[in-house]
Coordinates of C-alpha atoms in Angstrom, one line a residue:
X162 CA 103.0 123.5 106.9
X163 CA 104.6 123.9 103.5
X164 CA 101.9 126.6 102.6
X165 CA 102.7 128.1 105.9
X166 CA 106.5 128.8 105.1
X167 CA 106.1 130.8 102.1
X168 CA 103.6 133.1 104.1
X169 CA 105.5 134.3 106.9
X170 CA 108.5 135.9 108.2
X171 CA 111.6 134.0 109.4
X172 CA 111.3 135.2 112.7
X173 CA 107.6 134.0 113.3
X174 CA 108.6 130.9 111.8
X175 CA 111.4 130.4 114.7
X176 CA 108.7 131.4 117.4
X177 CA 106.6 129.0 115.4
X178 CA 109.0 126.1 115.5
X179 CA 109.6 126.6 118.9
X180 CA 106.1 126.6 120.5
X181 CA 105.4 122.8 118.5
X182 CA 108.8 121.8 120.0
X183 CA 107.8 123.0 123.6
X184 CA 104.5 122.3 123.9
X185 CA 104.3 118.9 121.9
X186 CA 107.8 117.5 121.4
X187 CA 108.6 117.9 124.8
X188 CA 105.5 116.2 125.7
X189 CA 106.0 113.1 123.9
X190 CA 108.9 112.3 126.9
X191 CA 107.1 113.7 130.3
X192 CA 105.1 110.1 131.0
X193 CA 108.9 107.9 130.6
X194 CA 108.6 107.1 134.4
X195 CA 104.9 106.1 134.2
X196 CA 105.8 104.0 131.3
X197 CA 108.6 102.2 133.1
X198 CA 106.3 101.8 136.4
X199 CA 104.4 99.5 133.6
X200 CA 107.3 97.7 133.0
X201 CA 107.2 96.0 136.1
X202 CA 104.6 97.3 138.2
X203 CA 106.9 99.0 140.1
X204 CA 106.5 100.5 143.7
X205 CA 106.0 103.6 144.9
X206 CA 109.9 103.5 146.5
X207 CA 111.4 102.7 143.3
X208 CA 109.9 104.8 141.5
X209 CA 111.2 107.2 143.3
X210 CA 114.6 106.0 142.8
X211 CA 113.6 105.5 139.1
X212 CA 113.2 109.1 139.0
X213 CA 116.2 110.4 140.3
X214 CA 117.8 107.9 137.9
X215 CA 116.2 109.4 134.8
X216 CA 116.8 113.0 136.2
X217 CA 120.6 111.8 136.8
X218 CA 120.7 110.9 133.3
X219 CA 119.4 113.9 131.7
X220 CA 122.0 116.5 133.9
X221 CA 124.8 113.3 132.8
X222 CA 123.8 114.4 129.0
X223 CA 124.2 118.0 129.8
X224 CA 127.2 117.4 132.0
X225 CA 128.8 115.2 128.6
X226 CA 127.9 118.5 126.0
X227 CA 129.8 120.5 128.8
X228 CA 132.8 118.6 129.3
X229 CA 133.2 116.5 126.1
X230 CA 131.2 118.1 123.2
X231 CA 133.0 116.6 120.6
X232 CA 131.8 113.2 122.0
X233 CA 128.4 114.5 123.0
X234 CA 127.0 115.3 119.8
X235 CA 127.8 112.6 118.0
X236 CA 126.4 110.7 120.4
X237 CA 123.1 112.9 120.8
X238 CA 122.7 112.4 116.7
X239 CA 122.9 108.5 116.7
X240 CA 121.0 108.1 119.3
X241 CA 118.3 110.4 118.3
X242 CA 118.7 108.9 114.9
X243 CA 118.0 105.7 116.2
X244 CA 114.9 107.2 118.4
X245 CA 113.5 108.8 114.7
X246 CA 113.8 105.5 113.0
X247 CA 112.4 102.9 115.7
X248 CA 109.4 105.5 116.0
X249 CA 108.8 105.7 112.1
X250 CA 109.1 102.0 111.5
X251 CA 108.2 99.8 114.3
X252 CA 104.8 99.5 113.9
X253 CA 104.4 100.3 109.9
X254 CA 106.6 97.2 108.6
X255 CA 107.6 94.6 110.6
X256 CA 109.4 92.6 108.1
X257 CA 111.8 95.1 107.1
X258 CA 115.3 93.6 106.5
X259 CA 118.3 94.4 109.3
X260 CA 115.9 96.3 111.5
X261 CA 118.0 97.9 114.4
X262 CA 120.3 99.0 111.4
X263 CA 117.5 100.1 109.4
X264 CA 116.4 102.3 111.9
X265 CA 119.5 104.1 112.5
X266 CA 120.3 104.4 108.6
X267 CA 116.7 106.0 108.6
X268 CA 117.4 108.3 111.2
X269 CA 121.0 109.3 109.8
X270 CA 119.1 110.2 106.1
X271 CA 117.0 112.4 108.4
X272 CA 119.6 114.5 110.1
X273 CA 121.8 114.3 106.9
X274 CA 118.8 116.0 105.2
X275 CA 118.1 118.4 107.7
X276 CA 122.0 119.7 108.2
X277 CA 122.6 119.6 104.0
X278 CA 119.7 122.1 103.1
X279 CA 119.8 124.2 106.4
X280 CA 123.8 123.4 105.8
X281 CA 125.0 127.9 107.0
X282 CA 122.7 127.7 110.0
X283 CA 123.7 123.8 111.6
X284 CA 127.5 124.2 110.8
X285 CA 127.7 128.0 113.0
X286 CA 125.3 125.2 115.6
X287 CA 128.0 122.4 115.5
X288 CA 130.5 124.7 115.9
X289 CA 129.3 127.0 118.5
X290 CA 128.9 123.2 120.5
X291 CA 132.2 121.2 119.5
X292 CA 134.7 124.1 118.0
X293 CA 134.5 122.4 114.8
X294 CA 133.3 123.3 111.3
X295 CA 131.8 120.3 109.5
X296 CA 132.1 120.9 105.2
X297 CA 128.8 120.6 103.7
X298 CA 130.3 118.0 101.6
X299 CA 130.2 115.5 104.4
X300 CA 126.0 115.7 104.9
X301 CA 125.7 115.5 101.0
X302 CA 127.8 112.2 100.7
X303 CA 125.6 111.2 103.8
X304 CA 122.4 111.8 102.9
X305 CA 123.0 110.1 99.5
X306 CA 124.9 106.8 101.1
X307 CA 121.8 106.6 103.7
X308 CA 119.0 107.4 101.7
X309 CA 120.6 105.0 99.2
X310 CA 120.9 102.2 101.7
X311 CA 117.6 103.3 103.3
X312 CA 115.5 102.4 99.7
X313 CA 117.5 99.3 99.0
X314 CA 116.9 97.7 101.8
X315 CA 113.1 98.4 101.9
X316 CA 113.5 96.8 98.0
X317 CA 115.1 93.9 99.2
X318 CA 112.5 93.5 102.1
X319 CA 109.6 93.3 99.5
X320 CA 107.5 95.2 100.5
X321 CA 104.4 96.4 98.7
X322 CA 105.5 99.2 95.8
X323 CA 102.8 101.6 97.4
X324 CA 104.2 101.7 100.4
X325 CA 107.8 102.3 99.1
X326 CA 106.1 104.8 96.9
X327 CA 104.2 107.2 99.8
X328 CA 107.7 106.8 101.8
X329 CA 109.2 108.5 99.1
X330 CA 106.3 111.3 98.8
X331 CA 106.9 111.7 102.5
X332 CA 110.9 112.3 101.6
X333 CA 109.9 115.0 98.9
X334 CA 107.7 116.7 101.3
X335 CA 109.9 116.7 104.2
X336 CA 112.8 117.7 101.8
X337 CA 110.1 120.9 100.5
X338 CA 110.0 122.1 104.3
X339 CA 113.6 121.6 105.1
X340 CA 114.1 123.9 102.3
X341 CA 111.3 126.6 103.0
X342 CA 111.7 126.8 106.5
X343 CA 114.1 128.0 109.1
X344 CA 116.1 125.3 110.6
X345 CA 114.1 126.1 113.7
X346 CA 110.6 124.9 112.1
X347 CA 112.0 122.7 109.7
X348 CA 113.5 120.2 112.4
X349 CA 110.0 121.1 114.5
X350 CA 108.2 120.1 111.3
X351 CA 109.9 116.8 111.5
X352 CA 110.3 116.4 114.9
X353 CA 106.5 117.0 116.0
X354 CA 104.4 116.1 113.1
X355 CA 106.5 112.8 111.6
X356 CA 108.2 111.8 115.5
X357 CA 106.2 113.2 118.2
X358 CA 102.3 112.9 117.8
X359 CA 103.2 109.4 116.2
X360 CA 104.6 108.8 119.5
X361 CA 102.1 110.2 121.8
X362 CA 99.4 107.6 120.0
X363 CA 102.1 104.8 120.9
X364 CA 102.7 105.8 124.2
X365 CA 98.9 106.3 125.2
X366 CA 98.0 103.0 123.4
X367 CA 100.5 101.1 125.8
X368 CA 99.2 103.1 129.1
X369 CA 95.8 103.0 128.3
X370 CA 95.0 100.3 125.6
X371 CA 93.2 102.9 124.1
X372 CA 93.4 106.3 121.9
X373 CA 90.6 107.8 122.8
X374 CA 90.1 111.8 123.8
X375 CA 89.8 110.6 127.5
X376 CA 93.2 108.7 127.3
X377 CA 95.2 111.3 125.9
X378 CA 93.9 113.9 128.4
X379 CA 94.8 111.7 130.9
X380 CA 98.0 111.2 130.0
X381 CA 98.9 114.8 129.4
X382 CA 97.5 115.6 132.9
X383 CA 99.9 112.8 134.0
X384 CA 102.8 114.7 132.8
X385 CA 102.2 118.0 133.1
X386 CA 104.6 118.2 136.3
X387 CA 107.7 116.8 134.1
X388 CA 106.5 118.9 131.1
X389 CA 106.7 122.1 133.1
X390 CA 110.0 120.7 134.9
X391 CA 111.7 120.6 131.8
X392 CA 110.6 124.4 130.5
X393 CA 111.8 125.9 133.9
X394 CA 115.4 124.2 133.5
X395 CA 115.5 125.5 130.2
X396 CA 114.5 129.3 130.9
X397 CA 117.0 129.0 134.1
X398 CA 119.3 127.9 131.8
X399 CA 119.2 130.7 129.2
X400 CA 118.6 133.1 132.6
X401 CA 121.5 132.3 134.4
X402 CA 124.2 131.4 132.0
X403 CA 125.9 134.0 129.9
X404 CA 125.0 133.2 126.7
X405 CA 124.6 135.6 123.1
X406 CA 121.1 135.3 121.5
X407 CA 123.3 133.7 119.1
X408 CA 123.8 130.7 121.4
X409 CA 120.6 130.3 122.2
X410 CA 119.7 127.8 119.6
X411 CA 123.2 125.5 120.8
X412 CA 121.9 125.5 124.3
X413 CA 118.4 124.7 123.0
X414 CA 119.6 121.7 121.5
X415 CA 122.0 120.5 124.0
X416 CA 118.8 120.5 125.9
X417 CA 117.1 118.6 123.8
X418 CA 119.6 116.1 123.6
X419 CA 119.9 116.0 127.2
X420 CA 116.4 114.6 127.5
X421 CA 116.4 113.0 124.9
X422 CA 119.6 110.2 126.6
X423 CA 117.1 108.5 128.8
X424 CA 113.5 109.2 126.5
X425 CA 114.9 107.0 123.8
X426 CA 116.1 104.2 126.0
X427 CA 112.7 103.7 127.8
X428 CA 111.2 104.1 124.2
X429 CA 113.3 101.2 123.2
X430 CA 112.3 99.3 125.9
X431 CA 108.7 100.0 125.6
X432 CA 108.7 98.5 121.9
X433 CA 110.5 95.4 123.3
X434 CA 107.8 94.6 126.0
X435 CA 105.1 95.2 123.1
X436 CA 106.8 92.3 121.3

């Protein structure tokens, strides 16, 4: 992916970053309601009514970014940054120090990263959404403070210097295509490759107790009808409200963060019942 940035134009790199987002990151989320009939073996009645539920949720989010921005999407970004951090570090150390912290800090160094090096394009974002401009300074004092805390805390959990080490590597890379790439490919860089497939094998392992080829094309035939749900609210979206190509990418990611409200709570709850 790194290779790929130098080769091509900014443009394809958009469409690029777009067609990962749509066709895997949104995948990760469209089997939440299979999931929660796990949970509890629920019936066909309420899961129905979990349904609706989740839907209300998601049109809640984008009801929130309309009416309330400025609480919305700083909201959206702890939340998510919690989502990025459980993901990551659930399963690879359990012994890590302060975890429900830890993962939040991680997430937080993540978007801090992301907003600092792609710092022109995510301020005209954040301000297009709330009506505020955001000084770089404020994503370079918290990328530092988080990353910071992030490594001291995986020090004081002791865990084996390799690990620590390839964490790191995974830092410098991430940090290469954040600073290569649009801010379109570089969060679907992230956001796919490091987050989404990650979560997929997760997901299927808890549906299926398995990873095999059969497993995951049964779950992505499973939800296919909330993948293609979610696509068709978002091209009726950019359809029939009156947006500027240049407001395309805030509506895109008020999307995103729309689904993302109830994704990251059923997540959340998944990883408890594994416990």
């Amino acid at each position: 992916m790194l290779l790929f940035t130098f080769l091509v134009s900014e443009k394809l790199q958009d469409v690029i970053g777009m067609i990962l987002i749509l066709c895997i990151g949104i995948l990760h989320g469209a089997n939440d309601l299979k999931i929660i009939q796990k949970f509890g073996k629920t019936k066909p009645k309420k899961t129905f009514a979990y349904f609706v539920l989740y839907i209300g949720v998601v049109f809640f989010g984008g009801l929130l970014f309309y009416s309330y921005p400025q609480a919305a999407l700083p909201l959206f970004v702890l939340v998510s940054a919690f989502h990025f951090g459980e993901q990551h570090w659930e399963t690879r150390s359990p012994t890590i120090l302060y975890r429900s912290f830890f993962f939040l800090l991680y997430g937080i160094f993540i978007f801090s990263l992301l907003f600092y090096i792609q710092a022109e394009t995510s301020a005209q974002i954040i301000e297009q959404i709330v009506g505020i401009a955001v000084p770089t300074e404020v994503w370079i004092y918290s990328t530092a403070l988080s990353g910071l805390t992030v490594l001291l805390l995986l020090i004081l959990s002791k865990l084996n210097r390799k690990f620590i080490v390839w964490e790191l590597v995974h830092s410098g890379l991430l940090f290469l295509v954040f600073f290569k790439g649009t801010l379109i490919l570089a969060f679907a860089t992230y956001f796919v490759f490091w987050h989404s497939l990650p979560s997929l094998r997760s997901q299927i392992q808890y549906l299926y107790d398995s990873n095999t080829r059969e497993a995951w094309i049964q779950y992505i035939k499973s939800g296919l009808l909330y993948w293609l749900l979610a696509l068709t609210s978002l091209v009726i979206a950019y359809q029939f409200i009156d947006l500027s190509k240049t407001y395309f990418l805030s509506l895109f990611f008020i999307f995103l963060a729309a689904i993302t409200f109830p994704h990251a709570l059923v997540m959340e709850l998944m990883f408890r019942k594994k416990e």
